[in-house]
Each structure stands twice: as C-alpha cells, then as structure tokens.
mmCIF file of N, CA and C in Angstrom:
data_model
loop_
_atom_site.group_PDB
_atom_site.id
_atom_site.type_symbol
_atom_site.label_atom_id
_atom_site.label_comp_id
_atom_site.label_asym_id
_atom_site.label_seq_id
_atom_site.Cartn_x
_atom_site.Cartn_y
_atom_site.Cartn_z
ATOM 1 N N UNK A 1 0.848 -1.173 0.000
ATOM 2 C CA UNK A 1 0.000 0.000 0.000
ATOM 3 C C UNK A 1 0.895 1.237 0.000
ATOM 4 N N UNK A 2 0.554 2.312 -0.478
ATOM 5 C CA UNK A 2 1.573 3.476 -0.894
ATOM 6 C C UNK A 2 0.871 4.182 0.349
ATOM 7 N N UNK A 3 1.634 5.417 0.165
ATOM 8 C CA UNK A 3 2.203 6.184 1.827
ATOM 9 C C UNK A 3 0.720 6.856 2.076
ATOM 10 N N UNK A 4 0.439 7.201 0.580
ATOM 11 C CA UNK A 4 -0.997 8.080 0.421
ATOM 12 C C UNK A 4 -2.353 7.059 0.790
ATOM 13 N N UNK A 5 -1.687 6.139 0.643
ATOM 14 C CA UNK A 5 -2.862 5.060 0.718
ATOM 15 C C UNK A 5 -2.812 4.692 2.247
ATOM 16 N N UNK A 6 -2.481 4.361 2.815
ATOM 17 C CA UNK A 6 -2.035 4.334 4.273
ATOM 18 C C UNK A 6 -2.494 5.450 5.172
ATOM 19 N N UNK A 7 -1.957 6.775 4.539
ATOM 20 C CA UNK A 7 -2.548 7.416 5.166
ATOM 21 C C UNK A 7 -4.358 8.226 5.120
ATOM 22 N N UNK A 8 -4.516 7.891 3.904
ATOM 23 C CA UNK A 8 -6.122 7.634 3.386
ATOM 24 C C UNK A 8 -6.786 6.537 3.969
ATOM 25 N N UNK A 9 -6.316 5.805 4.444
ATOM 26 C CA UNK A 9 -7.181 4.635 5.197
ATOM 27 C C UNK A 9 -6.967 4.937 6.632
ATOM 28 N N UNK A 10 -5.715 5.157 6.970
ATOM 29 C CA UNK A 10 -5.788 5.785 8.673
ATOM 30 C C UNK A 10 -7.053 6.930 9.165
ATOM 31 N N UNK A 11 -6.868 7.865 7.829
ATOM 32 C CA UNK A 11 -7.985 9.369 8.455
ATOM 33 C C UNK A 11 -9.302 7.962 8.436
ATOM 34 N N UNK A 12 -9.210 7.419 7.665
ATOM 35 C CA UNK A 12 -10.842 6.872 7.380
ATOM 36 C C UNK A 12 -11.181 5.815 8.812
ATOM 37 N N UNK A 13 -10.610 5.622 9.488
ATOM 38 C CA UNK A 13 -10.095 4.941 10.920
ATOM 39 C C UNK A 13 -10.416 5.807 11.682
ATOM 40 N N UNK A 14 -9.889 6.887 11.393
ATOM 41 C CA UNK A 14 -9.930 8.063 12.706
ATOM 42 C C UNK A 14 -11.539 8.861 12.830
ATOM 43 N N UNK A 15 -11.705 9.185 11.456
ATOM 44 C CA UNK A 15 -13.372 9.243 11.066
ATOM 45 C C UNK A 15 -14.665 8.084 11.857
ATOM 46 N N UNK A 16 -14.170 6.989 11.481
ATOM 47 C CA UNK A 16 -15.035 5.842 12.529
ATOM 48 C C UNK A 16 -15.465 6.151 13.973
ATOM 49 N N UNK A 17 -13.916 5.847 13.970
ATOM 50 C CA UNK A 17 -14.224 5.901 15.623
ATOM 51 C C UNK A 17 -14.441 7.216 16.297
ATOM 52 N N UNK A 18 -14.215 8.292 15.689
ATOM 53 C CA UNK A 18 -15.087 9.822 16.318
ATOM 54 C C UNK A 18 -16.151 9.230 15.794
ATOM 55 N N UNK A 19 -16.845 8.870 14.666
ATOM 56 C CA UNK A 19 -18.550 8.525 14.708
ATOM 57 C C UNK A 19 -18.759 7.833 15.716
ATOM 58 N N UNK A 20 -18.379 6.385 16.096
ATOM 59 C CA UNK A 20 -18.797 6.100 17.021
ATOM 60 C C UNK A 20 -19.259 6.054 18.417
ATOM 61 N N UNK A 21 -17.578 7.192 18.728
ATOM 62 C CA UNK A 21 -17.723 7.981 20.027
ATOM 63 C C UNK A 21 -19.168 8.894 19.951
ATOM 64 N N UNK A 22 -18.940 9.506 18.954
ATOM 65 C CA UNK A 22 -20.442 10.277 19.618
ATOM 66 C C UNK A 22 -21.320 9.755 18.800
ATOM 67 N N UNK A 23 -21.701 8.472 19.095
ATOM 68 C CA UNK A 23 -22.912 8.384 18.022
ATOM 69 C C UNK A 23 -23.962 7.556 20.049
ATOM 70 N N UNK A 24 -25.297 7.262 19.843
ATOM 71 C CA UNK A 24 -25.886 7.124 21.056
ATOM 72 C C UNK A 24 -25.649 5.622 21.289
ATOM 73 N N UNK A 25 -25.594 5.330 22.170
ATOM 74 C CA UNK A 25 -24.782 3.467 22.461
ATOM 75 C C UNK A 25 -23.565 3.317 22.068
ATOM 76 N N UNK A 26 -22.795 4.423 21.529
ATOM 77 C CA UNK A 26 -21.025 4.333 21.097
ATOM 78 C C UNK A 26 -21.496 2.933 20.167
ATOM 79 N N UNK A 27 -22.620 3.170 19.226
ATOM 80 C CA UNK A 27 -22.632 2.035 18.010
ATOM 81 C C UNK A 27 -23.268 2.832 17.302
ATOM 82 N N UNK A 28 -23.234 2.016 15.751
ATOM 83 C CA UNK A 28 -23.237 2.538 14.763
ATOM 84 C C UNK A 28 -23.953 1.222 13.516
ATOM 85 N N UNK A 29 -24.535 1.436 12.244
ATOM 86 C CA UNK A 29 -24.353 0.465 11.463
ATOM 87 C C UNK A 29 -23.598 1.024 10.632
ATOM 88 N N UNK A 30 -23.661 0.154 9.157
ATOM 89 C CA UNK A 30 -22.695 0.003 8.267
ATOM 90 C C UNK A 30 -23.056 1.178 7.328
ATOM 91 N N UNK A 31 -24.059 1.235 7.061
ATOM 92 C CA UNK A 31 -24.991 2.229 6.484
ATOM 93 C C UNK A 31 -24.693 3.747 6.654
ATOM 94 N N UNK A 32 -24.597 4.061 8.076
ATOM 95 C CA UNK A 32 -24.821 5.137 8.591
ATOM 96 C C UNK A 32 -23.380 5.438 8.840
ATOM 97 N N UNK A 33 -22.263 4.369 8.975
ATOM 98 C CA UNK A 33 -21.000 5.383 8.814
ATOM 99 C C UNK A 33 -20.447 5.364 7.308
ATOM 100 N N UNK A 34 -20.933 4.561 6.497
ATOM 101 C CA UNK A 34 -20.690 5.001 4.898
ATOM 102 C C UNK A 34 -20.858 6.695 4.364
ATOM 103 N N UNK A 35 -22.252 6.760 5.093
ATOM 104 C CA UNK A 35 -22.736 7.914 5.081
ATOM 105 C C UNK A 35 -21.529 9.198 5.481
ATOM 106 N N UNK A 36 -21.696 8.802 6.760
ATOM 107 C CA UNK A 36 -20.934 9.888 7.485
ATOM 108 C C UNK A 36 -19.450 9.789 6.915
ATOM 109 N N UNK A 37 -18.949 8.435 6.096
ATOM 110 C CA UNK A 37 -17.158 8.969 5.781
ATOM 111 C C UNK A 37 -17.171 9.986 4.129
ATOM 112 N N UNK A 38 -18.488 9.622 3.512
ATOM 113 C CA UNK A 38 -18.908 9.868 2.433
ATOM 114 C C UNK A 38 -18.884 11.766 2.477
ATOM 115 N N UNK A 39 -19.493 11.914 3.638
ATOM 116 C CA UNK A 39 -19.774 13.563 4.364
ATOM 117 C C UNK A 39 -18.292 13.784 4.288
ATOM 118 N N UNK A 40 -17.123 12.913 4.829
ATOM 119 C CA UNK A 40 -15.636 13.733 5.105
ATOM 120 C C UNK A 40 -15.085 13.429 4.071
ATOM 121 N N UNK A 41 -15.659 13.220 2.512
ATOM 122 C CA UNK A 41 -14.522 12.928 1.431
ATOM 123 C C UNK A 41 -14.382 11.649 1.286
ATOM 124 N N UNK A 42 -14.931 10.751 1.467
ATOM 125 C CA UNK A 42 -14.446 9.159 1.665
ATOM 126 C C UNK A 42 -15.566 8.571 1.033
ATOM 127 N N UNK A 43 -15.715 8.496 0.333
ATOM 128 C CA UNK A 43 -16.464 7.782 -0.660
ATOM 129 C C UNK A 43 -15.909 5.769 -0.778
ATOM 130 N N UNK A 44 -16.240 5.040 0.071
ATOM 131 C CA UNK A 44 -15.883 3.772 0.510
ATOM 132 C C UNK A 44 -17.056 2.979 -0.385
ATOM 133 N N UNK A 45 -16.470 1.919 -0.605
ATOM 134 C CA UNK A 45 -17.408 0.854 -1.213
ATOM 135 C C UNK A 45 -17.818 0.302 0.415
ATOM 136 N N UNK A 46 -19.179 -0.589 0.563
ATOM 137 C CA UNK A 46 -19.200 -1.353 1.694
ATOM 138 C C UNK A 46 -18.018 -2.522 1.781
ATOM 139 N N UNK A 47 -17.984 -3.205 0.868
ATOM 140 C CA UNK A 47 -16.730 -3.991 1.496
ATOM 141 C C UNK A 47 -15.464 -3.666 1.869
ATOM 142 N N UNK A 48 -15.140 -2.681 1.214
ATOM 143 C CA UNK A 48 -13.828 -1.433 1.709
ATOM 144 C C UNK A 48 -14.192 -1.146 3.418
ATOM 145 N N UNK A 49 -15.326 -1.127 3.907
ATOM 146 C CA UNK A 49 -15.869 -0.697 5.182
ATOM 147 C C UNK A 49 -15.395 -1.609 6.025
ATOM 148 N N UNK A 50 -16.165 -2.932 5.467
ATOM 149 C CA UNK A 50 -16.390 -4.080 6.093
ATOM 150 C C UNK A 50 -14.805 -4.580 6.929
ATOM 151 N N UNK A 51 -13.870 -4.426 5.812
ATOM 152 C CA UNK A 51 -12.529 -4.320 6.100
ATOM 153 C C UNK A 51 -12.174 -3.948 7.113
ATOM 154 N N UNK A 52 -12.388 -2.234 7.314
ATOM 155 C CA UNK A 52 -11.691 -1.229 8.027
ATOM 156 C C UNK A 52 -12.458 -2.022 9.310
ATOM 157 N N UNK A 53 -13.891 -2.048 9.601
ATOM 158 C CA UNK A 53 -14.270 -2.518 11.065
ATOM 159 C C UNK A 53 -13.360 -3.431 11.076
ATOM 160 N N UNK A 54 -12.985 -4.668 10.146
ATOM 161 C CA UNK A 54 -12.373 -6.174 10.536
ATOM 162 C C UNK A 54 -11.222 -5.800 11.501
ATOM 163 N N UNK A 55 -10.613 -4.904 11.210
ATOM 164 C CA UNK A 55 -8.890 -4.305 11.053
ATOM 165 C C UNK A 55 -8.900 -3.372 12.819
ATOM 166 N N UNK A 56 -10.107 -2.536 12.671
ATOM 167 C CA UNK A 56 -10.412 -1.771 14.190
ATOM 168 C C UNK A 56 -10.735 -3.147 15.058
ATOM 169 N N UNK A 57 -11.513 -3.919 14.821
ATOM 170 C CA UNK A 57 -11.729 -5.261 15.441
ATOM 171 C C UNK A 57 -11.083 -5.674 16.039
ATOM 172 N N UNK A 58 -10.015 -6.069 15.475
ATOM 173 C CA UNK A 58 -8.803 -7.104 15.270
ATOM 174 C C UNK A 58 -7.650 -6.378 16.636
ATOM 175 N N UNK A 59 -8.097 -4.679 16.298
ATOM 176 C CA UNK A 59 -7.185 -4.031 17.039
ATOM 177 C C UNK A 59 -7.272 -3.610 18.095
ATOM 178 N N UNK A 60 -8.826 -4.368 18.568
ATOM 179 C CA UNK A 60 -9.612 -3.938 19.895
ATOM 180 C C UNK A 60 -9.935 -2.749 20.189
ATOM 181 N N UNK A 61 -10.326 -2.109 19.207
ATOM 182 C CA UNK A 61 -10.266 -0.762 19.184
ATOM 183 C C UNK A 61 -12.288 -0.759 18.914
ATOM 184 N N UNK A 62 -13.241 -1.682 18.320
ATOM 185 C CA UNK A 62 -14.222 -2.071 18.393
ATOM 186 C C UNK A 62 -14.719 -3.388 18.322
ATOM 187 N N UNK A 63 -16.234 -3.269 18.110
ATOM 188 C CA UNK A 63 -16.416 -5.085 18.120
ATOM 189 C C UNK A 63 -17.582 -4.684 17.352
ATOM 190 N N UNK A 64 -18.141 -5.521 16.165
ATOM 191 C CA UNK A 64 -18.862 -5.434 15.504
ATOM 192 C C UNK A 64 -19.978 -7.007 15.420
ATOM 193 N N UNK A 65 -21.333 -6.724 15.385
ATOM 194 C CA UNK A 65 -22.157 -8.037 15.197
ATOM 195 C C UNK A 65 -23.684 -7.975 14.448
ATOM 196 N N UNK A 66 -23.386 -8.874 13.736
ATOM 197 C CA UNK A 66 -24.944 -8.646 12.556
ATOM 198 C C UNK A 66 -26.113 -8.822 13.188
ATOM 199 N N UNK A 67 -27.098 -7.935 12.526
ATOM 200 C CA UNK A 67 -28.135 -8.140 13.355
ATOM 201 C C UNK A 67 -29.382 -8.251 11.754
ATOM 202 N N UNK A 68 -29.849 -9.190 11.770
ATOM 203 C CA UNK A 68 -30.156 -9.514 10.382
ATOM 204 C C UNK A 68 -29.024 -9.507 9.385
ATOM 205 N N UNK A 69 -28.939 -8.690 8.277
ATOM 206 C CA UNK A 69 -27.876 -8.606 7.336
ATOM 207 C C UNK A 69 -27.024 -7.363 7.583
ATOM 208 N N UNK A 70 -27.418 -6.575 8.897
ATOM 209 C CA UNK A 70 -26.512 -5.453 8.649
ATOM 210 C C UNK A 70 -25.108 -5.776 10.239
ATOM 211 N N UNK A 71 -24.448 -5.150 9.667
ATOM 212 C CA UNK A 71 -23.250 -5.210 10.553
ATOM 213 C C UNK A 71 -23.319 -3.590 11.095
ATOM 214 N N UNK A 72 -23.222 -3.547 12.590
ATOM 215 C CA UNK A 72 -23.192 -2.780 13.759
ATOM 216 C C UNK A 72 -22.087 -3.137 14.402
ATOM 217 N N UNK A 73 -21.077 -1.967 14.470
ATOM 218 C CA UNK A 73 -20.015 -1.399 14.863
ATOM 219 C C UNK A 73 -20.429 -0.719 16.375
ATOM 220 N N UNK A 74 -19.651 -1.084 17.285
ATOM 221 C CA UNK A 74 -19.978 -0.584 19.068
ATOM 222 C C UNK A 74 -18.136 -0.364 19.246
ATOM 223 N N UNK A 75 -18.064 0.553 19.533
ATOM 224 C CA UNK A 75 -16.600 1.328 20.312
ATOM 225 C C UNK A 75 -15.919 0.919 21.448
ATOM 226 N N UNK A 76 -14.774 0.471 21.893
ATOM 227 C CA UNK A 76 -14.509 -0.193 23.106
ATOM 228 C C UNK A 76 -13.992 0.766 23.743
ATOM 229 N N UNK A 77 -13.971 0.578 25.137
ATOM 230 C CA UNK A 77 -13.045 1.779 26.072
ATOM 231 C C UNK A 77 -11.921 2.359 24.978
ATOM 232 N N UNK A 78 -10.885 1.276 25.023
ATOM 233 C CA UNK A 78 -10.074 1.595 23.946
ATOM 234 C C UNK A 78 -10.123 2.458 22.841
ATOM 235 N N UNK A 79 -10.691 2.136 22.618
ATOM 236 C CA UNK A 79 -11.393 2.780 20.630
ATOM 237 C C UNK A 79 -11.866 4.708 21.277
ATOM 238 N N UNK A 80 -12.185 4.486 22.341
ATOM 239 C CA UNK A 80 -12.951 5.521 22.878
ATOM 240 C C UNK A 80 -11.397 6.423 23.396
ATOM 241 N N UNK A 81 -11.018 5.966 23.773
ATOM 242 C CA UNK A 81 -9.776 6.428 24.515
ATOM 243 C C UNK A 81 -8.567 7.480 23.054
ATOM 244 N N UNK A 82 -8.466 6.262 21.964
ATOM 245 C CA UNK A 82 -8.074 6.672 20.620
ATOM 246 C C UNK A 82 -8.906 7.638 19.851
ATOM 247 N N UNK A 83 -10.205 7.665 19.672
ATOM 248 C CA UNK A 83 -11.066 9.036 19.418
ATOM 249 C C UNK A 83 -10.572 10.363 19.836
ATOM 250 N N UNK A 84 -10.523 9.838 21.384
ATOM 251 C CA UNK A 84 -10.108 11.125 22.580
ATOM 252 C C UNK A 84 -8.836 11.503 22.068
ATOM 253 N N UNK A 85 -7.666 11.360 21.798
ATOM 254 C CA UNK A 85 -6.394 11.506 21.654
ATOM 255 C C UNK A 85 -5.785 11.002 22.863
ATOM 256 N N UNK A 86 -6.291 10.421 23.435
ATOM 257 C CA UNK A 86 -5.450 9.365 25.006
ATOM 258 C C UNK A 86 -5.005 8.659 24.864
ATOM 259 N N UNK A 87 -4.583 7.987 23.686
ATOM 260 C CA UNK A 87 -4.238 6.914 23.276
ATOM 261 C C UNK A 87 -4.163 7.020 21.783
ATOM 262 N N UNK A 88 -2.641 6.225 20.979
ATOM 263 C CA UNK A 88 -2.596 6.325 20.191
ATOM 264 C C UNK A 88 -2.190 4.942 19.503
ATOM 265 N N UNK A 89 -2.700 4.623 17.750
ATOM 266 C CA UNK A 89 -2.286 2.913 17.355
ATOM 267 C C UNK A 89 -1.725 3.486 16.199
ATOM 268 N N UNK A 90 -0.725 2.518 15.873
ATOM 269 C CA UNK A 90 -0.773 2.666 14.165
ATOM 270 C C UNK A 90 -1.344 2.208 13.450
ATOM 271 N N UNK A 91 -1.592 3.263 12.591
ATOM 272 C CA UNK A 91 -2.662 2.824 11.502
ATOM 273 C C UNK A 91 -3.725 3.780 11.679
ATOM 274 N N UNK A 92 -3.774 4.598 12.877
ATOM 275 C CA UNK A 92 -5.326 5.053 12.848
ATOM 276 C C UNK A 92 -5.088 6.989 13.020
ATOM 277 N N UNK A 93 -4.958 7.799 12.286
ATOM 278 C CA UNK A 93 -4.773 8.901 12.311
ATOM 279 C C UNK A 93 -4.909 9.717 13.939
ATOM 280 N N UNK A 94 -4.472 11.208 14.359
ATOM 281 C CA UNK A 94 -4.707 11.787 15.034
ATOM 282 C C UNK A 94 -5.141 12.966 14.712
ATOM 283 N N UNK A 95 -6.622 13.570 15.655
ATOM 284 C CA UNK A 95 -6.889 14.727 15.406
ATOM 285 C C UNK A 95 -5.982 15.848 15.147
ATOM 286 N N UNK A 96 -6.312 16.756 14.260
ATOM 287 C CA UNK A 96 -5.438 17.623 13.942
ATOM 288 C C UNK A 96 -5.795 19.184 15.244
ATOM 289 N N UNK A 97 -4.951 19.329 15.254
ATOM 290 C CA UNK A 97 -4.998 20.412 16.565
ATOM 291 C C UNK A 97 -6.485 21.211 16.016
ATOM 292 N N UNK A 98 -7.441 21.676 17.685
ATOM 293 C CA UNK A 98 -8.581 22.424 16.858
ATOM 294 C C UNK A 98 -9.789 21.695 16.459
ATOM 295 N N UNK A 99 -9.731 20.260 15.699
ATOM 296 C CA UNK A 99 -10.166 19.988 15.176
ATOM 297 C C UNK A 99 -11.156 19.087 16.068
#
C-alpha cells in the first residue's frame, strides 16, 4: 500500500471511531457510517468498510455483530480512549490540533 494510501485509510479509521464515540450506544451500522465517511470525502465501497471494522476489530479498538444482514459497529473503552487523543495505534490517524 503506498504512503498516500495508508494514510487515506488511517484518516478513514480516525473518522469511525469519532462517529462512534459520539454516536448514542457508542454504536453505529454500516450504512450510517458510509454515510458519514462519504460527508468527510471518503467515498468507501461497503466492502472497503467491512474491512476497516475487521482491522479496528482485530485491534480492539471495536467489536462489531450482525443483526439480520446489517453489521453494527460498538466502540470499546479503547477505541474511545483513541477518538479522545489518550491513546494512540498505528494505523489510525490523530486529530489535527482544533479539530
């Protein structure tokens, strides 16, 4: 993956999990953060999505579970902590001062 690409998938990481932080139950579906990365420039296919949760998953950073056919994304302390800037992973961008 090139440097631009890396770092185009990190902001799109960092985008998540501020949705999730403030979204109500720190969850989310699949739907509704397409939406919202779509709002910051990120125009994602769903399986491009599906990915990024696998990858935040993986990194304990959330936990995701279908409920019929849709997949719902929920934020862990962790994940919550990395939103905040209290914590930092690679791979997942940091707010820009201000922002």
């Amino acid at each position: 993956m090139s440097s631009f690409a890396q770092r185009w998938a990190a902001d799109r990481r960092r985008i998540i999990l501020q949705t999730l932080s403030e979204s109500p139950g720190y969850a989310c579906n699949i739907y509704l953060l397409q939406q919202v990365l779509t709002g910051h420039g990120h125009s994602v296919a769903a399986d491009t999505l599906q990915v990024e949760l696998a990858t935040l998953s993986e990194w304990g950073l959330i936990s995701t579970e279908s409920v019929a056919t849709i997949t719902v994304a929920t934020i862990s302390q962790r994940g919550l902590d990395v939103a905040a800037d209290r914590a930092t992973v690679p791979g997942v961008a940091r707010r820009q001062p201000g922002a």
